[in-house]
XYZ file of C-alpha atoms in Angstrom:
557
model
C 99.356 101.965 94.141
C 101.532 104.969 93.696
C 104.400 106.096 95.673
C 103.095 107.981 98.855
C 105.364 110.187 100.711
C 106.024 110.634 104.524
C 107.903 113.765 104.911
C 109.610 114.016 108.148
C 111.091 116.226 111.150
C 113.037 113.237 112.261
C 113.718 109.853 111.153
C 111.085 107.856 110.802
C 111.561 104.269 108.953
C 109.516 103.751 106.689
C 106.934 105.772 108.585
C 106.499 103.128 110.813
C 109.189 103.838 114.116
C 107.799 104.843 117.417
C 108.127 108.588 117.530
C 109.024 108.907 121.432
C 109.868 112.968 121.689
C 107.755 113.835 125.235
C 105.840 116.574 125.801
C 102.763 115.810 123.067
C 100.093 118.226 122.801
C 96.395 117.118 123.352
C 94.424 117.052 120.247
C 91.973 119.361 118.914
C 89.406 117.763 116.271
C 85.762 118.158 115.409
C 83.342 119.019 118.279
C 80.349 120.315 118.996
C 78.502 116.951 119.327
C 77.994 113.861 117.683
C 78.520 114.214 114.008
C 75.737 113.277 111.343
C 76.678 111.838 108.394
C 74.278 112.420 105.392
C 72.547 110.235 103.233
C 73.923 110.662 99.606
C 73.669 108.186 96.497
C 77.687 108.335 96.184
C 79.532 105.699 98.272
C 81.408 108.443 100.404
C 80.787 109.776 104.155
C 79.946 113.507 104.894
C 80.415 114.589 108.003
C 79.725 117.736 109.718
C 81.545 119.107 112.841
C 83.130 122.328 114.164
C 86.329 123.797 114.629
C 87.611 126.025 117.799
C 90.511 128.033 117.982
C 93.122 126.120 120.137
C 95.950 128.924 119.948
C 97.406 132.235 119.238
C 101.027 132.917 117.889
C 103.078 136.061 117.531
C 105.545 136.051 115.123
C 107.214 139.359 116.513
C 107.325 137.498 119.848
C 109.269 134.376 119.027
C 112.998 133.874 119.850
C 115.497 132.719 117.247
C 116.196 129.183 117.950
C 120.398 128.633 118.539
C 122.032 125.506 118.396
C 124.529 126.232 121.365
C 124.160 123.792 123.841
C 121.213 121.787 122.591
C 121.785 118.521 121.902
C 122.332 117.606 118.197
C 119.689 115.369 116.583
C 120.624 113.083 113.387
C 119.410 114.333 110.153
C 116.301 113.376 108.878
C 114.787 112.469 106.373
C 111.211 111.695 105.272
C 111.058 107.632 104.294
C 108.976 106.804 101.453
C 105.378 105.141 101.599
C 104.558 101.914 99.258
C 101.413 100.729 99.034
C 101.209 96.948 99.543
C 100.658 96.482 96.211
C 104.166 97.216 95.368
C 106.320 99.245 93.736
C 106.526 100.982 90.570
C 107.545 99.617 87.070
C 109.562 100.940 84.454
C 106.956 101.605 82.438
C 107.068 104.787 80.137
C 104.948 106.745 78.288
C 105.286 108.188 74.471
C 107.613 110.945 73.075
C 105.426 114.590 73.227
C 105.660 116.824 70.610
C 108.789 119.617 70.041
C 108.243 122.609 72.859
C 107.655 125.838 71.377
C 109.752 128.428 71.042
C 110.524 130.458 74.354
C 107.617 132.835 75.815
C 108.652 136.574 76.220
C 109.276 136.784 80.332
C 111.546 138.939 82.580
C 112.681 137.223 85.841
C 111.650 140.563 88.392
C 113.203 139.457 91.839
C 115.253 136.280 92.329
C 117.017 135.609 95.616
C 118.054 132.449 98.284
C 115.009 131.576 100.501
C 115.173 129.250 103.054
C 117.859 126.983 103.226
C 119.627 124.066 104.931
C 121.655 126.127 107.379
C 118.242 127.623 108.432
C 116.955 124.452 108.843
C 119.850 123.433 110.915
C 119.900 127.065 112.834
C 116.561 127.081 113.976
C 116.628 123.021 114.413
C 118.651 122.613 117.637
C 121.871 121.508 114.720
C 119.697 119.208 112.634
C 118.993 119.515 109.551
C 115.635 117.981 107.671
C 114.722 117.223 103.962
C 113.303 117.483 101.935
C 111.851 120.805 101.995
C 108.776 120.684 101.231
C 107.521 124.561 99.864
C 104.973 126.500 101.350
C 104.924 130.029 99.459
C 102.504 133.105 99.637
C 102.834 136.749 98.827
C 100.527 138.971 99.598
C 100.877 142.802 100.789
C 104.267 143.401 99.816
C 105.395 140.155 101.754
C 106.745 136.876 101.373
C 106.495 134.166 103.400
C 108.411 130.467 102.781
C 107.851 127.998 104.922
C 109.798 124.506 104.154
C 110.389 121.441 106.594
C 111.546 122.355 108.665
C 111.476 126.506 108.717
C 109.749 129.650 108.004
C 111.002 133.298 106.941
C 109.203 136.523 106.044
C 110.685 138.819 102.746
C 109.640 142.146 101.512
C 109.269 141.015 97.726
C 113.143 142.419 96.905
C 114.002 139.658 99.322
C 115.077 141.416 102.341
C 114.542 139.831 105.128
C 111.426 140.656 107.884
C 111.672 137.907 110.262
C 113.317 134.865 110.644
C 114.197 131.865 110.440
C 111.709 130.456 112.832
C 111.258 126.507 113.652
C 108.510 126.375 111.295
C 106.575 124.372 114.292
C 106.785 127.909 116.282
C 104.012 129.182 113.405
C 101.556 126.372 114.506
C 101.872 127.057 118.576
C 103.564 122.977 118.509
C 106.668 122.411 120.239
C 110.093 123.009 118.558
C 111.024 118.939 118.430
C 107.853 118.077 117.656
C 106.729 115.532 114.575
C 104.864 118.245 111.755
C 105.711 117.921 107.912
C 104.746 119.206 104.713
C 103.848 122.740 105.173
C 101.737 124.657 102.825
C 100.248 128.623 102.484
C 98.234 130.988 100.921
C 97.277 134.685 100.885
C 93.536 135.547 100.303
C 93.484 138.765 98.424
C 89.612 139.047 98.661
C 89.804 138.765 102.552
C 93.105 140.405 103.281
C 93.616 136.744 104.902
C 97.129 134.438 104.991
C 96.402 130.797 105.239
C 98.900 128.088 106.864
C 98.635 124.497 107.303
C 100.800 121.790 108.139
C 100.416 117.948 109.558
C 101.308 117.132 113.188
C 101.399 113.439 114.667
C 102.143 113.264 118.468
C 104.314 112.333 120.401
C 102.612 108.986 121.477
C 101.922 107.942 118.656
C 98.117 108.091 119.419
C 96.918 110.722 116.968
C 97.507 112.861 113.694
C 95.808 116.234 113.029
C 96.175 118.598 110.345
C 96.921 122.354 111.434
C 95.293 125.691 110.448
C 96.928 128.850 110.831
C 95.374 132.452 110.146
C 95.805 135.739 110.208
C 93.341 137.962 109.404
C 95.614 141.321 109.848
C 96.875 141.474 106.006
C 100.816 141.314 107.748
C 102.399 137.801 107.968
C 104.077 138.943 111.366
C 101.262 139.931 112.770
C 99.478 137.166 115.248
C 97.687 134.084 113.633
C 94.939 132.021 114.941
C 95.332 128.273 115.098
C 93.086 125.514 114.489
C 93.198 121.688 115.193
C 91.422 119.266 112.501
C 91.543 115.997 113.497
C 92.693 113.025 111.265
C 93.583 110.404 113.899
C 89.764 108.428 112.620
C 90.203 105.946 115.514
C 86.588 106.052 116.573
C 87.228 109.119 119.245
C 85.906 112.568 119.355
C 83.224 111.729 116.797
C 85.393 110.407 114.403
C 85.134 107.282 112.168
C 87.047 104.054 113.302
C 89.385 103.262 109.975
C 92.044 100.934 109.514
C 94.767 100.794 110.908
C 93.853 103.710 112.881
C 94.861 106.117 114.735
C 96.001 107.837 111.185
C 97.248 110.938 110.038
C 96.621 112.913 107.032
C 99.602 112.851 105.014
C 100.810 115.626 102.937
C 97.547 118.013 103.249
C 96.742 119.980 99.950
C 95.414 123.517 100.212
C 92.544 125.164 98.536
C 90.161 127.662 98.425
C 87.256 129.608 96.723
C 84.887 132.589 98.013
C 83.481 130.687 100.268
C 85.549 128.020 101.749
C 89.202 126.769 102.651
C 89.976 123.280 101.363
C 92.232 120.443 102.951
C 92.698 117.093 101.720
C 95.216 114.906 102.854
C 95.672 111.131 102.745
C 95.385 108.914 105.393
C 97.579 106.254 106.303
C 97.933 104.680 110.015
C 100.543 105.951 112.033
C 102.199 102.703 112.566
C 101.192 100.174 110.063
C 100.993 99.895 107.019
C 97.254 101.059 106.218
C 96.155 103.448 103.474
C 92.348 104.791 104.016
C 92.470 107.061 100.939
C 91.837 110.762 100.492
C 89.806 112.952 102.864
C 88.255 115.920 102.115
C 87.603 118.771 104.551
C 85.591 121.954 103.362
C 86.147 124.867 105.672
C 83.466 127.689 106.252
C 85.885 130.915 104.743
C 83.607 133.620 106.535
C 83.923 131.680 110.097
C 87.872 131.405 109.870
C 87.971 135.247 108.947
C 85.976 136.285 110.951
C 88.313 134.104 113.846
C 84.936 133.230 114.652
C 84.728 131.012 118.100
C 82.970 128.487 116.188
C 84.132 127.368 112.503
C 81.553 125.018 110.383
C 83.687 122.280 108.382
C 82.678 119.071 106.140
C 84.879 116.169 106.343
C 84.086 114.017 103.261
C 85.524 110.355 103.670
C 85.393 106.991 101.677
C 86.098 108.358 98.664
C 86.635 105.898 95.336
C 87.144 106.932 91.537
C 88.041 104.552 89.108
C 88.039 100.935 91.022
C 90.273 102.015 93.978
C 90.882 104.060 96.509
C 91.209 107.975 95.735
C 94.743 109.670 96.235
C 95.790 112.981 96.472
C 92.780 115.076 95.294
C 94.591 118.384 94.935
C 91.443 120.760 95.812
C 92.073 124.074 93.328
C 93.485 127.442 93.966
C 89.669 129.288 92.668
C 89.396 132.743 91.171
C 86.047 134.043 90.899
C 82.539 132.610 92.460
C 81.607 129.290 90.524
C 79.063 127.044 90.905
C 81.344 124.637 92.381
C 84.866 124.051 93.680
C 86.701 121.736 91.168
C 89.375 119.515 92.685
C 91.934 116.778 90.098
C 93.586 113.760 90.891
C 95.637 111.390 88.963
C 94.774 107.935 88.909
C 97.541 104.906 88.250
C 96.635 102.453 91.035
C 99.385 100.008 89.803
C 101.797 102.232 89.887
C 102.937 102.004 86.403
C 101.183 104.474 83.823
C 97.484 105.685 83.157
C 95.880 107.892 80.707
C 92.579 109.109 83.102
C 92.328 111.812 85.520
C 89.642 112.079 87.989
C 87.547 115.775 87.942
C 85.734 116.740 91.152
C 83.243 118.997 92.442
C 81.643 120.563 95.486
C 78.413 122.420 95.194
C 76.322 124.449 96.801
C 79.602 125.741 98.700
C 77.936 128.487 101.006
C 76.330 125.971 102.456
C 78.972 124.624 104.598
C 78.724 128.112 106.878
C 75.450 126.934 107.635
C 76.073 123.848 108.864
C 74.990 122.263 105.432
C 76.645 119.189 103.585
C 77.116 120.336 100.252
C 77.159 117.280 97.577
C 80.335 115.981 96.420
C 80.421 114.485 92.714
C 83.374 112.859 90.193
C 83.969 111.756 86.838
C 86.672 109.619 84.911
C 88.204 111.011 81.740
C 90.672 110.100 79.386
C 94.187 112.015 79.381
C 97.248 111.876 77.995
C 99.518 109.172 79.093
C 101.468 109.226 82.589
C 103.792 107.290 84.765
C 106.174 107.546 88.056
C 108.659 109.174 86.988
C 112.486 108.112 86.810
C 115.136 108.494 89.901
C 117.610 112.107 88.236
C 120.907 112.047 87.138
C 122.773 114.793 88.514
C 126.072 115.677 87.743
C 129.215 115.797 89.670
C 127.330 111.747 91.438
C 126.135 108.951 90.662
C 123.377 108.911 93.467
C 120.072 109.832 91.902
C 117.433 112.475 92.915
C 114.293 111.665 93.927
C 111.635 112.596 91.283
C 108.562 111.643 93.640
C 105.337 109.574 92.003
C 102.852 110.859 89.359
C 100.474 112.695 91.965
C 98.158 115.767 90.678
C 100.546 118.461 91.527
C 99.082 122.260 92.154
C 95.400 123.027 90.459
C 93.933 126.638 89.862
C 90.729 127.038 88.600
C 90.320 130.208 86.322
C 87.964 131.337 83.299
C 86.074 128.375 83.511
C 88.698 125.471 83.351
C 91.203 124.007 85.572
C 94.735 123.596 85.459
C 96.910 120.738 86.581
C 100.171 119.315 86.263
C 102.098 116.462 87.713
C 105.571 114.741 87.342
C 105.948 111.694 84.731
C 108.363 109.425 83.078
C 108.552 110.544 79.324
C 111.210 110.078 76.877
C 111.729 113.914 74.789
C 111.969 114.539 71.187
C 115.743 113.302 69.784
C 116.248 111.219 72.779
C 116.611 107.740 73.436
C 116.225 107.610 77.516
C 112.931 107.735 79.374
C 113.495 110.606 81.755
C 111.277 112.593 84.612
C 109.317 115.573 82.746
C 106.198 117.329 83.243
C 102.309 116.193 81.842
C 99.869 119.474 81.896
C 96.099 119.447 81.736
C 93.977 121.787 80.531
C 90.416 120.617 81.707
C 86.612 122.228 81.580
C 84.345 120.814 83.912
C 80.260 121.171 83.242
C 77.999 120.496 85.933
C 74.185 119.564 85.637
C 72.589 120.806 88.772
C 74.850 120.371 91.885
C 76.781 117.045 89.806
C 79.774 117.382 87.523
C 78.365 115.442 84.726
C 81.325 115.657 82.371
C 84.680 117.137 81.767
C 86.476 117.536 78.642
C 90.218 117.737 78.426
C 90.847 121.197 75.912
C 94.744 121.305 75.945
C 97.831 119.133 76.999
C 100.872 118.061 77.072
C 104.678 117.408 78.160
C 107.541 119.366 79.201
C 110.755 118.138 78.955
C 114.438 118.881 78.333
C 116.447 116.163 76.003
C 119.203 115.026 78.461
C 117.582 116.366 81.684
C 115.466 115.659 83.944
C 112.580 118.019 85.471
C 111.575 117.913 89.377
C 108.194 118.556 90.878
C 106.219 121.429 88.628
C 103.880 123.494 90.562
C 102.050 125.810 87.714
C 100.190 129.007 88.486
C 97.895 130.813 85.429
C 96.922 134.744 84.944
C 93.631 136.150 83.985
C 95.041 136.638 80.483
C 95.335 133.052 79.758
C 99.391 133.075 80.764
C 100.726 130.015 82.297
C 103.996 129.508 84.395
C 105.360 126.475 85.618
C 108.503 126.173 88.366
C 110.622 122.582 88.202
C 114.152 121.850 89.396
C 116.131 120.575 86.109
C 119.434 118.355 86.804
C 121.512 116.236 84.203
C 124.758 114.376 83.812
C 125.966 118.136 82.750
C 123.993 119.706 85.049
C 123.738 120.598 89.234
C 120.004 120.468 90.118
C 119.052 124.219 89.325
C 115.788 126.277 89.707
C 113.687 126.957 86.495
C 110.543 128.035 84.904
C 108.821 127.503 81.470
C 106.040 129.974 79.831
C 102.787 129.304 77.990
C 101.697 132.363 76.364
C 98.335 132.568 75.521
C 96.911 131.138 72.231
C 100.540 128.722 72.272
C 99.767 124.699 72.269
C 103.105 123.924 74.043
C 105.091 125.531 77.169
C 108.013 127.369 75.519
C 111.590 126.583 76.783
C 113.486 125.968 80.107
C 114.712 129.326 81.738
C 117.150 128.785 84.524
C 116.980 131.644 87.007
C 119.518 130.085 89.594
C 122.520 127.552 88.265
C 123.403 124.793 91.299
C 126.434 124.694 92.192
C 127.322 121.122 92.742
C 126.075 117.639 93.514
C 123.720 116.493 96.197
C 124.609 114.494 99.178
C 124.860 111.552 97.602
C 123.711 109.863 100.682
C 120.917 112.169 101.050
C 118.641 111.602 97.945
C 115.507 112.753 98.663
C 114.356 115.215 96.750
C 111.345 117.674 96.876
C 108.284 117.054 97.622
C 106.694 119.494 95.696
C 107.702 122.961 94.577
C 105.277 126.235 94.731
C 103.465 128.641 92.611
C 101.692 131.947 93.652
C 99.879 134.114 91.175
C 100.859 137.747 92.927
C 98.237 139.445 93.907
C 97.827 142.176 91.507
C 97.804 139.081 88.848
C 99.910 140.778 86.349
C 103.113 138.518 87.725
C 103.916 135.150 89.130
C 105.987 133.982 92.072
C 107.614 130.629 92.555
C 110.085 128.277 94.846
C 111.831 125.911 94.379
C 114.563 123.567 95.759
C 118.601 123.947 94.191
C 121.748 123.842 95.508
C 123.095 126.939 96.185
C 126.988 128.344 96.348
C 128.302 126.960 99.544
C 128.301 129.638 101.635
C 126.241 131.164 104.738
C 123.711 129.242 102.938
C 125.019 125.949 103.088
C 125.961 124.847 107.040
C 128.820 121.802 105.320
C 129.709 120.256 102.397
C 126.851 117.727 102.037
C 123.789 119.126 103.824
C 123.591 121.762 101.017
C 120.095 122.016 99.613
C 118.708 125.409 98.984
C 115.366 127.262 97.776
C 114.925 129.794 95.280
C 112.326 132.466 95.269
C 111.844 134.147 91.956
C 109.272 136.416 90.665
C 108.385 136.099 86.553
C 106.585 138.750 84.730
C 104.699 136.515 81.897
């Protein structure tokens, strides 16, 4: 199967080490008694359960963590999953067409986010990659959180609060195991959403944390919730493979009535994939920091012959009939030309203690493949360009929009490089079931002689997409850009670098990523974006090799 990543506070190889850090934290999961599963004609699980709040935090009252006098830790970083099926080929896919010509934008704010000296500063010394981007903007804030820390902006990039151990957000201790942080700001509740994964310390469980704060101000106190992924038979929970799990890399979504998380599951120590999991959170209950919080945990999920995989739930605007999710298929690990479609009906149902039906179909797409390893200049290491996963989705006037990382060899070249695939996709449901979904526009972005990192694509009312990708080349330090389709245009228009790197990656250090981060702003008339680079080396940078970077940048479209 694909490539499945394990991104880490501390080394973990091949995601299979005894983590032995004392001091766990018991585990919060799905109570409220036995859990029924319902009776559907699909082949997955539904399961219904509750949530309690387990925690409060304070932003205003945590301490800046210092280095003095704490004992160093190595650095870390996250090791790669394969699925036993092994790993990818060298397979690529077909040249795309010529981009257009470049979309009319202005770059509005662009400044340093997080960076490796954060990471280090608020780390005890150590520093972690890759980091992973969680952005939202909301109220004339900013919030980044990366592994393995979080700061608050104003939106010129002056700083609120922070760096914080991005563990302090989620109430777990500072040395604790948590990866792959993610966030959003609900304009139509005045709500900011975290979430992040946890394993503990013993090794005996894996949850996926909440975080949210219904104030409208990021340093304001958030409410934390526990959903538990360690599916070892316990607290109601299924008994899976190679259990206890975790939920690797959660995904964040939502619509007017829900918050969705889907993660996928792997044991904690072996070598076990159980596939995606699904969990459909009652919105109303988690605004309201309601005592008692209805959620849906949809398991066993198949598409296409195999096990499902990252099924990126969508960022929703409006009140549909249904929340759409994508997902890429390619269980070999080589190329494919499908893409799975998803819905969830009858969404209002989950505050009610309902199980809403959950329904796919298999189209036909473009072609895609795992992407190639990145030449960068100034080494001869390679950066990581991840696996062909559905990247970021938003669903908006009707249709979704995906993209994901593939190998593709551009117009006038002659080398099969990493670029971008984009989807374009209207679902139609009959009933509560999608029954079909038809692909109306895609295609590739690319960048003859370079190589584009982890897109993460965000789309305006008017029909405007943006897309944010790191770009690197034999003549060219990984940098942080963006690409523009203006409405009515069949093809993104060209690369725009807003922030140049400034020299090679630790060549020892190649892992890249995971994913980068879009945010439509809330007055939708702009978009906001992060991404990794390497920045000068400066107070940003704490030595000469642990130098990665982030870039927050705002794009009028």
């Amino acid at each position: 199967m694909r490539l499945f990543h394990c991104t880490t506070r501390r080394m973990v190889a091949g995601c299979l080490s005894v983590l032995t850090m004392a001091g766990a934290l018991g585990l919060g999961g799905l109570s409220g008694g036995a859990p029924a599963f319902a009776a559907t004609s699909s082949p997955y699980q539904a399961t219904a359960g509750i949530l309690t709040p387990v925690a409060t935090v304070d932003p205003q009252q945590l301490a800046l963590a210092t280095p003095a006098g704490a004992a160093t830790r190595g650095i870390a970083r996250g090791a790669r999953r394969v699925h036993p099926r092994g790993p990818a080929s060298q397979a690529t896919v077909a040249a795309p067409t010529s981009l257009a010509a470049s979309a009319t934008s202005q770059v509005l704010t662009n400044f340093n986010g997080v960076s490796s000296l954060d990471s280090a500063v608020t780390n005890f010394g150590a520093e972690f990659e890759p980091p992973d981007q969680g952005l939202c903007v909301g109220n004339g804030f900013v919030l980044e959180a990366v592994n393995s820390a979080y700061t608050v902006y104003r939106t010129n990039g002056a700083v609120v609060a922070g760096p914080f151990n991005v563990n302090a957000l989620f109430d777990e201790g500072l040395k604790q195991f948590t990866s792959d942080p993610r966030c959003y700001f609900d304009r139509s509740t005045n709500t900011w959403f975290a979430i992040i994964l946890f394993i503990n310390a013993t090794n005996t469980g894996g949850r996926t944390d909440l975080a949210v704060n219904t104030s409208g101000d990021p340093t304001k106190p958030w409410t934390i919730y526990h959903i538990n992924g360690t599916d070892d038979g316990t607290n109601g929970m299924p008994n899976n493979p190679g259990c206890p799990c975790f939920g690797d890399q959660p995904l964040l979504g939502l619509d007017h009535a829900n918050v969705y998380i889907s993660t996928n599951e792997f044991s904690i120590l072996g070598p076990q994939f159980n596939g995606a999991q699904i969990y459909a959170i009652a919105k109303t209950d988690l605004v309201a920091l309601a005592p008692r919080v209805h959620v849906v945990h949809y398991g066993n999920l198949m598409i296409g012959g195999a096990l499902a995989a990252s099924v990126q739930p969508a960022i929703t605007y409006g009140s549909p009939s249904a929340e759409f999710f994508l997902s890429s298929l390619d269980p070999t690990a080589t190329t494919d030309d499908r893409l799975g479609v998803w819905a969830l009906a009858h969404q209002p149902d989950i505050a009610t203690g309902g199980m809403p039906p959950l329904s796919h179909v298999v189209i036909a797409s473009e072609p895609y493949g795992v992407p190639p390893g990145a030449v960068q200049k100034g080494a001869t290491s390679l950066l990581d360009a991840g696996d062909d996963r559905m990247m970021q989705v938003e669903y908006i006037n009707g249709v979704l929009w995906g993209a994901l990382g593939t190998t593709v060899t551009p117009n006038g070249d002659t080398t099969s490089r990493a670029g971008v695939a984009w989807f374009r996709v209207q679902p139609h449901l009959t009933g509560s079931t999608i029954a079909s979904a038809v692909v109306r526009a895609q295609g590739y972005v690319t960048a003859p002689g370079n190589y584009l990192l982890y897109p993460a694509l965000a789309v305006a009312p008017d029909g405007t997409a943006a897309m944010v990708v790191t770009i690197s080349g034999a003549t060219r330090f990984a940098s942080a850009a963006y690409t523009v389709l203006a409405p009515q245009q069949a093809a993104f228009g060209a690369i725009q670098i807003v922030a140049a790197g400034t020299g090679p990656y630790d060549p020892a250090a190649t892992r890249w990523g995971d994913y980068s981060a879009a945010a439509l702003a809330p007055d939708s008339g702009s978009f906001w974006f992060a991404t990794e680079y390497i920045p000068p080396r400066s107070s940003q940078t704490p030595d000469r090799l642990r130098n990665w970077g982030t870039r927050v940048f705002q794009v009028n479209g």
